Rosetta silent file (secondary structure, phi, psi, omega in degrees, C-alpha in Angstrom):
SEQUENCE: XXXXXXXXXXXXXXXXXXXXXXXXXXXXXXXXXXXXXXXXXXXXXXXXXXXXXXXXXXXXXXXXXXXXXXXXXXXXXXXXXXXXXXXXXXXXXXXXXXXXXXXXXXXXXXXXXXXXXXXXXXXXXXXXXXXXXXXXXXXXXXXXXXXXXXXXXXXXXXXXXXXXXXXXXXXXXXXXXXXXXXXXXXXXXXXXXXXXXXXXXXXXXXXXXXXXXXXXXXXXXXXXXXXXXXXXXXXXXXXXXXXXXXXXXXX
SCORE:     score description
SCORE:     0.000 S_00000001
   1 L     0.000  133.255  178.205    2.431  -13.583    5.119 S_00000001
   2 L   -83.689  136.275  178.073    0.414  -16.368    6.714 S_00000001
   3 L  -101.547  146.405  177.915    0.596  -19.766    5.038 S_00000001
   4 L   -71.362  164.336  177.592   -2.312  -22.209    4.959 S_00000001
   5 H   -60.602  -35.048  179.125   -2.113  -25.547    6.737 S_00000001
   6 H   -64.474  -39.914 -177.155   -1.827  -27.269    3.353 S_00000001
   7 H   -70.264  -23.701 -178.568    1.182  -25.159    2.397 S_00000001
   8 H   -78.160  -14.475 -177.574    2.943  -25.981    5.653 S_00000001
   9 L   -72.536  144.063  179.389    2.987  -29.719    4.939 S_00000001
  10 L   -71.526  155.260  177.307    6.248  -31.221    3.765 S_00000001
  11 L   -63.328  130.581 -178.381    6.562  -32.550    0.245 S_00000001
  12 L   -62.261  141.419 -178.009    5.498  -36.241    0.242 S_00000001
  13 L   -69.880  -22.480 -175.812    8.452  -38.638   -0.146 S_00000001
  14 L  -104.862   38.239  177.043    6.647  -40.798   -2.728 S_00000001
  15 L   -93.071   20.673  176.835    5.812  -38.120   -5.290 S_00000001
  16 L  -140.615  147.196 -179.450    8.272  -39.711   -7.709 S_00000001
  17 H   -56.844  -39.016 -175.790    8.340  -43.133   -9.355 S_00000001
  18 H   -67.976  -17.146  179.246   11.820  -43.849   -7.977 S_00000001
  19 H  -118.792   28.891 -178.897   10.523  -43.437   -4.407 S_00000001
  20 L   -55.595  136.673  178.242    7.176  -45.202   -4.876 S_00000001
  21 E   -77.930  141.945 -177.083    5.696  -46.450   -1.600 S_00000001
  22 E   -81.620  130.084  173.795    5.239  -50.211   -1.318 S_00000001
  23 L  -101.452  121.860  177.082    1.697  -51.574   -1.116 S_00000001
  24 L  -102.704  133.721 -173.496    1.428  -54.895    0.723 S_00000001
  25 L   -51.125  129.645  175.597   -1.706  -56.943    0.033 S_00000001
  26 L    66.700   10.461  177.686   -4.572  -56.272    2.466 S_00000001
  27 L  -112.940  107.853 -175.941   -2.436  -53.865    4.545 S_00000001
  28 L   -61.707  145.816  176.565   -3.778  -50.276    4.302 S_00000001
  29 E  -125.508  135.052  179.987   -1.369  -47.435    3.578 S_00000001
  30 E   -94.656  145.452  179.308   -2.089  -43.785    4.382 S_00000001
  31 E  -146.323  167.351  176.578   -1.171  -40.960    2.009 S_00000001
  32 E  -155.690  118.192 -176.042   -1.596  -37.251    1.385 S_00000001
  33 L   -90.207   14.317  176.792   -0.822  -35.648   -1.979 S_00000001
  34 L   -62.795  124.170  177.879   -0.600  -32.133   -0.563 S_00000001
  35 L    81.445    2.964  179.451    2.491  -30.460   -2.012 S_00000001
  36 L   -67.002  137.767  178.799    3.310  -33.356   -4.351 S_00000001
  37 L  -119.604 -160.663  178.523    5.261  -32.269   -7.425 S_00000001
  38 L    96.140 -154.672 -175.971    6.718  -34.111  -10.405 S_00000001
  39 L   -60.141  151.053  167.369    4.906  -35.358  -13.490 S_00000001
  40 L   -64.326  166.922  179.413    1.316  -34.397  -14.200 S_00000001
  41 L   -68.040  154.446  175.823   -1.194  -37.176  -13.690 S_00000001
  42 L   -76.509  -15.710  176.606   -1.629  -39.882  -16.300 S_00000001
  43 L   -94.897  146.622 -176.073   -5.373  -39.241  -16.139 S_00000001
  44 L   -58.037  139.032  174.370   -6.751  -36.078  -17.825 S_00000001
  45 L    70.140   27.246 -177.223   -6.908  -32.941  -15.690 S_00000001
  46 E  -123.735  155.571  177.587   -4.861  -34.319  -12.794 S_00000001
  47 E  -158.571 -170.923 -178.375   -1.688  -33.304  -10.951 S_00000001
  48 E    53.359   63.744 -170.677   -0.042  -33.573   -7.520 S_00000001
  49 E   -88.686  136.931  167.680    0.780  -37.235   -8.107 S_00000001
  50 E  -112.577  142.913 -176.808    1.724  -39.853   -5.505 S_00000001
  51 E  -109.641  138.321  174.242    3.367  -43.115   -6.559 S_00000001
  52 E  -136.048  158.446  174.758    2.818  -46.607   -5.144 S_00000001
  53 E  -140.571  152.922  174.524    3.894  -50.040   -6.332 S_00000001
  54 E  -146.011  159.061  177.617    2.842  -53.640   -5.702 S_00000001
  55 E  -117.778  130.313 -179.527    3.877  -57.054   -6.983 S_00000001
  56 L   -69.322  162.191  179.508    1.291  -59.619   -8.006 S_00000001
  57 L   -79.407 -173.345 -172.569    1.293  -63.110   -6.527 S_00000001
  58 L   -74.745   -8.911  179.329    2.422  -66.287   -8.276 S_00000001
  59 L  -108.257  -21.964 -178.751   -0.930  -66.875  -10.003 S_00000001
  60 L    69.404 -179.204  179.038   -1.813  -63.339  -11.096 S_00000001
  61 E   131.854 -165.632 -178.057   -5.315  -62.150  -11.842 S_00000001
  62 L   -66.542  139.989  175.776   -7.649  -59.300  -10.975 S_00000001
  63 L  -124.432  133.495  174.753   -6.478  -56.790   -8.354 S_00000001
  64 E  -100.431  129.534  175.781   -8.747  -54.439   -6.413 S_00000001
  65 E  -118.275  114.295 -175.819   -7.277  -51.105   -5.343 S_00000001
  66 E  -107.154  127.496  176.052   -9.503  -49.274   -2.850 S_00000001
  67 E  -109.025  121.124 -173.034   -9.105  -45.579   -2.047 S_00000001
  68 E  -138.722  174.140  177.227  -10.997  -44.597    1.098 S_00000001
  69 E    52.831   45.671  179.873  -11.245  -42.052    3.921 S_00000001
  70 E   -72.372  124.267  178.899  -10.675  -39.126    1.549 S_00000001
  71 E  -128.432  112.623 -178.665  -10.263  -35.907    3.531 S_00000001
  72 E  -115.399  135.760  176.536   -9.808  -32.679    1.551 S_00000001
  73 L   -69.359  150.867  177.476   -9.418  -29.201    3.057 S_00000001
  74 L   -86.892   95.093 -179.231  -12.004  -26.626    2.028 S_00000001
  75 L  -118.041  131.410 -179.410   -9.882  -24.262   -0.035 S_00000001
  76 L   -56.739  127.519  178.039  -11.424  -21.779   -2.478 S_00000001
  77 L    85.539   -1.770 -179.034  -10.918  -22.992   -6.046 S_00000001
  78 E   -99.722  135.124  175.973   -9.700  -26.472   -5.018 S_00000001
  79 L   -73.058  169.457  178.348  -11.429  -29.629   -6.199 S_00000001
  80 L  -127.266   22.648  179.272  -12.202  -32.498   -3.794 S_00000001
  81 L  -110.576  142.044  173.103  -11.820  -35.477   -6.147 S_00000001
  82 E  -112.729  148.826  177.130   -8.889  -37.877   -6.410 S_00000001
  83 E  -115.696  159.890 -179.087   -8.073  -40.058   -9.394 S_00000001
  84 E  -147.972  142.487  175.719   -6.328  -43.411   -9.567 S_00000001
  85 E  -149.449  148.798  176.120   -4.840  -45.573  -12.314 S_00000001
  86 E  -103.446  134.017 -177.803   -2.677  -48.728  -12.389 S_00000001
  87 E  -119.431  148.050  167.659    0.356  -48.721  -14.694 S_00000001
  88 E  -103.524  157.305 -179.018    2.664  -51.381  -16.050 S_00000001
  89 L  -169.014  175.336 -178.409    6.305  -50.572  -16.738 S_00000001
  90 L   -99.638    3.820  177.759    9.834  -51.878  -17.059 S_00000001
  91 L    90.149   -2.459 -178.491   11.094  -50.351  -13.819 S_00000001
  92 L   -79.935  -15.827  178.715   13.165  -47.637  -15.476 S_00000001
  93 L    63.098   26.738  173.380   10.790  -44.897  -14.250 S_00000001
  94 L   -96.550  146.849 -175.738   10.979  -43.000  -17.533 S_00000001
  95 H   -52.914  -40.450 -177.124    7.718  -41.490  -18.865 S_00000001
  96 H   -75.410   -5.496 -176.182    7.736  -43.584  -22.016 S_00000001
  97 H   -87.878   -5.474 -174.917    8.185  -46.845  -20.102 S_00000001
  98 L  -103.269  147.773  172.888    4.665  -46.858  -18.649 S_00000001
  99 E  -137.577  146.963  179.893    1.396  -48.115  -20.075 S_00000001
 100 E   -67.970  128.025  175.316   -2.039  -48.039  -18.516 S_00000001
 101 L  -103.600    1.243  178.001   -2.975  -51.400  -16.967 S_00000001
 102 L  -154.273  172.665  172.412   -6.409  -50.129  -15.936 S_00000001
 103 L   -81.156  161.922  173.417   -8.839  -47.351  -16.709 S_00000001
 104 L   -77.602  136.321  178.688   -8.709  -44.045  -14.823 S_00000001
 105 E  -130.302  139.278  179.960  -11.153  -43.883  -11.913 S_00000001
 106 E  -147.713  151.411  177.046  -11.984  -40.830   -9.804 S_00000001
 107 E  -170.546  168.362  175.796  -14.358  -39.723   -7.070 S_00000001
 108 L  -102.503   -1.869  175.898  -14.657  -37.585   -3.951 S_00000001
 109 L  -125.181  173.454 -177.234  -15.879  -40.525   -1.841 S_00000001
 110 L   -51.273  135.814  175.527  -14.560  -44.049   -1.279 S_00000001
 111 E  -151.279  159.949 -179.432  -14.109  -46.012   -4.507 S_00000001
 112 E  -123.348  129.936  172.988  -12.451  -49.188   -5.790 S_00000001
 113 E   -97.073  126.318  177.675  -10.540  -49.632   -9.046 S_00000001
 114 E  -111.655  120.290 -176.692  -10.659  -53.220  -10.358 S_00000001
 115 L   -80.429  162.863  162.484   -7.980  -54.101  -12.886 S_00000001
 116 L   -65.456  174.877  178.292   -8.170  -56.605  -15.706 S_00000001
 117 L   -60.644  126.459 -179.912   -6.281  -59.849  -14.998 S_00000001
 118 E  -100.917  157.858 -178.678   -2.645  -58.950  -14.293 S_00000001
 119 L   -68.537  151.668  177.839    0.445  -61.059  -14.937 S_00000001
 120 L   -74.148  154.736  174.648    1.875  -63.163  -12.077 S_00000001
 121 L    47.965   45.169 -175.353    5.020  -62.118  -10.169 S_00000001
 122 L  -129.532  138.078  177.750    5.039  -58.718  -11.862 S_00000001
 123 E   -81.960  135.502  174.913    5.556  -55.226  -10.460 S_00000001
 124 E  -129.243  163.115 -179.586    2.843  -52.642  -11.147 S_00000001
 125 E  -121.138  144.012  173.238    2.441  -49.013  -10.124 S_00000001
 126 E  -116.504  128.265  173.182   -0.550  -47.146   -8.715 S_00000001
 127 E  -116.967  133.547  176.300   -0.679  -43.374   -9.027 S_00000001
 128 E  -111.348  129.172 -175.916   -3.079  -41.256   -7.020 S_00000001
 129 E  -138.296  158.133  176.034   -3.539  -37.666   -8.217 S_00000001
 130 E   -82.265  145.389  179.757   -5.669  -34.640   -7.530 S_00000001
 131 E  -102.748  143.772  172.195   -8.417  -33.711   -9.976 S_00000001
 132 L  -127.164  100.572  177.712   -9.225  -30.186  -11.162 S_00000001
 133 L  -150.975 -171.748 -179.891  -12.619  -30.038  -12.878 S_00000001
 134 L    53.231   37.418  177.789  -16.154  -28.705  -12.448 S_00000001
 135 L    90.228  -10.844  177.998  -14.817  -25.143  -12.456 S_00000001
 136 L   -74.900  144.963  178.506  -12.034  -25.790   -9.951 S_00000001
 137 L  -115.840   -0.597  174.969   -8.586  -24.529  -10.943 S_00000001
 138 E  -116.596  123.455  176.991   -6.567  -26.161   -8.158 S_00000001
 139 L   -60.666  145.686 -179.554   -6.186  -29.978   -8.201 S_00000001
 140 L   -59.430  137.527  175.290   -7.421  -31.683   -5.032 S_00000001
 141 L  -128.753  105.282 -164.541   -4.785  -32.165   -2.340 S_00000001
 142 E  -139.468  159.633  169.752   -6.177  -34.603    0.208 S_00000001
 143 E   -89.966  156.205 -176.625   -5.432  -37.297    2.724 S_00000001
 144 E  -167.760  169.969  171.028   -6.606  -40.865    2.063 S_00000001
 145 E  -118.151  147.962 -177.246   -6.069  -44.589    2.696 S_00000001
 146 E  -135.471  136.779  179.096   -5.098  -47.090    0.009 S_00000001
 147 E  -150.583  146.348  176.677   -5.237  -50.900    0.045 S_00000001
 148 E  -114.591  147.988  171.450   -4.969  -53.750   -2.482 S_00000001
 149 E  -160.804 -178.133  177.919   -6.573  -57.190   -2.418 S_00000001
 150 L   114.652  173.753 -173.408   -8.078  -59.746   -4.743 S_00000001
 151 L   -55.916  -33.879 -178.317   -7.058  -62.894   -6.648 S_00000001
 152 L   -89.860   -7.710 -174.185   -3.942  -61.354   -8.197 S_00000001
 153 L  -110.386  -39.172 -171.591   -2.775  -59.567   -5.063 S_00000001
 154 L   -61.974  136.887 -178.095   -3.418  -61.758   -2.016 S_00000001
 155 L  -103.862  -45.746 -178.168   -0.380  -63.598   -0.677 S_00000001
 156 E   -64.782  132.859 -175.882   -1.667  -65.509    2.381 S_00000001
 157 L    71.562    6.001  172.619   -3.071  -68.919    1.349 S_00000001
 158 L  -118.856  -64.373  179.801   -1.576  -68.380   -2.122 S_00000001
 159 L  -104.724   -9.433  173.475    2.188  -67.855   -1.779 S_00000001
 160 E  -137.361  123.737 -177.613    2.390  -68.315    1.991 S_00000001
 161 E  -143.812  125.201  179.982    0.484  -71.065    3.769 S_00000001
 162 L   -77.309   -7.899 -179.614    1.045  -72.395    7.276 S_00000001
 163 L    97.091  170.015 -177.445   -0.653  -75.662    6.348 S_00000001
 164 L   -73.890  153.569  173.445   -3.869  -77.309    7.522 S_00000001
 165 L   -62.744  152.282 -176.039   -4.969  -77.448   11.146 S_00000001
 166 E  -139.891  150.576  176.660   -4.127  -80.721   12.871 S_00000001
 167 E  -119.408  130.707  178.338   -5.313  -82.674   15.917 S_00000001
 168 E  -129.374  158.900  174.278   -2.974  -84.821   17.990 S_00000001
 169 E   -81.046  156.098  179.320   -3.311  -86.809   21.192 S_00000001
 170 L   -56.472  128.404  179.977   -1.582  -85.566   24.325 S_00000001
 171 L    93.760  -13.846  178.785    2.115  -86.477   24.144 S_00000001
 172 L   -82.366  169.530  177.578    2.120  -87.008   20.359 S_00000001
 173 L  -124.086  160.376  173.821    4.065  -84.941   17.823 S_00000001
 174 E  -144.429  154.680  178.942    3.255  -83.543   14.402 S_00000001
 175 E  -104.715  121.402  175.630    5.358  -81.929   11.703 S_00000001
 176 L   -76.859  155.457 -177.413    4.297  -78.478   10.518 S_00000001
 177 L  -146.308   91.574  176.377    4.825  -77.646    6.875 S_00000001
 178 L   -79.265  139.355  178.082    4.793  -74.010    5.784 S_00000001
 179 E  -110.303  132.677  174.208    4.645  -73.409    2.040 S_00000001
 180 L   104.408    5.424  177.798    6.225  -70.368    0.451 S_00000001
 181 L  -146.049  146.371  171.029    9.119  -69.603    2.769 S_00000001
 182 L  -109.323  -43.112  174.078   12.598  -70.839    3.483 S_00000001
 183 L   -91.393   73.435 -177.422   13.529  -68.129    6.008 S_00000001
 184 L   -85.238  161.707  177.347   10.397  -68.687    8.061 S_00000001
 185 E  -138.134  104.852 -177.319    9.712  -67.244   11.502 S_00000001
 186 E   -94.861  146.801  171.316    7.409  -69.288   13.753 S_00000001
 187 E  -152.955  150.156   -7.696    5.848  -68.156   17.006 S_00000001
 188 L   -67.845  166.347 -177.959    5.316  -69.052   19.753 S_00000001
 189 L   -90.850   -9.823 -177.768    8.433  -71.207   19.917 S_00000001
 190 L   -64.470  132.626  178.889    7.221  -73.420   22.769 S_00000001
 191 L    82.084    4.343 -179.048    6.861  -77.028   21.711 S_00000001
 192 E  -106.271  146.558  176.670    8.731  -76.516   18.420 S_00000001
 193 L   -78.032  -16.087  178.080   11.953  -78.182   17.313 S_00000001
 194 L  -172.367  155.783 -177.042   12.938  -74.955   15.538 S_00000001
 195 L  -118.594   -2.488 -177.537   11.435  -71.586   14.666 S_00000001
 196 L  -117.389   19.314  178.958   13.347  -70.509   11.536 S_00000001
 197 L  -121.592  158.620 -178.101   12.641  -73.512    9.309 S_00000001
 198 L   -74.739  -21.133 -169.886    9.537  -74.311    7.252 S_00000001
 199 L  -131.699   59.600  179.309    8.902  -77.749    8.777 S_00000001
 200 L   -72.174  155.604  171.463    9.521  -77.878   12.550 S_00000001
 201 E   -83.196  131.878 -179.389    8.301  -80.745   14.707 S_00000001
 202 E  -112.758  131.841  174.706    5.564  -79.571   17.083 S_00000001
 203 L  -140.024   68.367  179.341    4.797  -81.159   20.453 S_00000001
 204 L   -73.470  153.409  178.641    2.690  -78.650   22.359 S_00000001
 205 L   -87.890  -12.007  177.313    1.335  -79.569   25.764 S_00000001
 206 L  -149.021  166.286  179.870   -1.957  -77.823   25.014 S_00000001
 207 L   -54.989  128.374 -173.304   -3.881  -76.586   21.993 S_00000001
 208 E  -136.072  137.305  171.884   -1.708  -73.913   20.347 S_00000001
 209 E   -97.483  114.339  178.398   -2.112  -71.512   17.426 S_00000001
 210 E   -96.899  137.038  176.536    1.237  -71.208   15.643 S_00000001
 211 E  -111.078  139.352  175.033    1.956  -68.232   13.364 S_00000001
 212 E  -122.108  131.861 -179.876    4.511  -68.258   10.562 S_00000001
 213 E  -118.771  148.486  178.169    5.820  -65.039    9.018 S_00000001
 214 E  -154.975  152.485  176.581    7.887  -64.506    5.888 S_00000001
 215 E   -94.384  126.374  179.411    9.002  -61.652    3.664 S_00000001
 216 E  -132.884  122.225 -179.965    7.702  -61.825    0.100 S_00000001
 217 L    52.141   40.386  175.730    8.403  -59.084   -2.463 S_00000001
 218 L    85.412   -5.116 -179.203    9.446  -56.707    0.297 S_00000001
 219 E  -112.753  147.869  177.412    6.333  -57.245    2.432 S_00000001
 220 E  -102.218  125.099 -178.371    5.981  -59.351    5.586 S_00000001
 221 E  -121.137  156.993 -177.633    2.973  -61.662    5.715 S_00000001
 222 E  -136.286  136.745  172.743    1.699  -64.019    8.420 S_00000001
 223 E  -129.594  163.393 -174.006   -0.456  -67.156    8.354 S_00000001
 224 E  -129.033  152.800  173.139   -1.616  -69.411   11.198 S_00000001
 225 E  -138.873  140.729 -179.586   -2.140  -73.086   11.919 S_00000001
 226 E  -104.338  127.921  171.697   -3.844  -74.628   14.958 S_00000001
 227 E  -106.280  107.997 -179.164   -2.480  -77.746   16.634 S_00000001
 228 E   -90.265  128.574 -179.961   -5.287  -79.112   18.804 S_00000001
 229 E  -103.789  119.349  178.315   -4.209  -81.349   21.675 S_00000001
 230 E   -92.273  125.315  178.764   -6.766  -83.952   22.766 S_00000001
 231 L   -72.855  140.245  176.364   -6.500  -84.991   26.396 S_00000001
 232 L   -75.817  138.185 -179.968   -6.372  -88.712   27.082 S_00000001
 233 L   -92.892  118.674  178.866   -9.345  -89.972   29.084 S_00000001
 234 L   -80.183  136.718  177.689   -8.305  -92.073   32.086 S_00000001
 235 L   -63.599  138.362 -179.551  -10.619  -95.039   32.856 S_00000001
 236 L   -67.827  148.130  178.068  -12.625  -94.429   36.021 S_00000001
 237 L   -67.026  134.380 -179.557  -11.722  -96.481   39.088 S_00000001
 238 L  -114.089  121.396  179.173  -14.018  -99.474   39.499 S_00000001
 239 L   -99.887  131.698  178.002  -14.638 -100.838   42.969 S_00000001
 240 L   -98.027  126.580  179.039  -15.806 -104.458   43.362 S_00000001
 241 L   -94.763  118.192 -179.884  -18.124 -105.093   46.294 S_00000001
 242 L   -91.708  126.525  177.205  -17.586 -108.578   47.808 S_00000001
 243 L  -119.336  124.693 -178.799  -20.624 -110.176   49.349 S_00000001
 244 L   -65.639  142.924 -178.050  -20.213 -113.454   51.243 S_00000001
 245 L   -65.025  148.118  177.970  -22.384 -116.269   49.864 S_00000001
 246 L   -75.702  160.997  179.163  -25.555 -117.072   51.709 S_00000001
 247 H   -54.202  -36.967 -178.436  -25.904 -120.451   53.439 S_00000001
 248 H   -63.511  -38.893 -177.467  -28.174 -121.625   50.634 S_00000001
 249 H   -73.753  -19.925 -177.256  -25.474 -120.847   48.036 S_00000001
 250 H   -72.384  -19.573  178.594  -22.840 -122.711   49.993 S_00000001
 251 L    54.712    0.000    0.000  -24.620 -125.962   49.252 S_00000001
């Protein structure tokens, strides 16, 4: 018996809450719910669920979750819509531990789910599931991209900040001050007194963009600061022209 291309795909590793894939703010993640098993969807008429999780930043607020680049195979009886919902929970991954933190949203084209204001420094879950409606009897099993952003999600310039840009004269030094990391990683290392501390002394010989990276809630983020070096202007050489006095001036 010949199997379809969809049937040949391996079961996705994140089709269970305990193996939820990590979503890092503004960093797209690719998924495919083909062959996903486990619980039915939390939204009506859905199945083939994939699990994701993210942690809000230190201020919390609205989070946008965008599902894009939906690609569904044309299979007789299969729908082409995916659904998405954000859940809160206590981390135990038991069915009764979850509550909806957003409404269910679904479509067959790119769409964005916008949550109400979420709590700061809190883990939430996103589940993406196939829909079976409009006469279809097989839930959609499709590839897609997923990304989070927004006031409650963004980390750079909220929980990680490389500090303001600075201008120094050639030969001067300045102290960088990254906020939000203790185990920082600066690059390039040229002109720095250290690369694994939040506040190295910088003495670049030319204008340099320094990047600082840090791991926050399991994700690695990077921010940048520019140290502009102003060249000193040397005074131009001045030549004095000596002219002997005329007889009249000699008096």
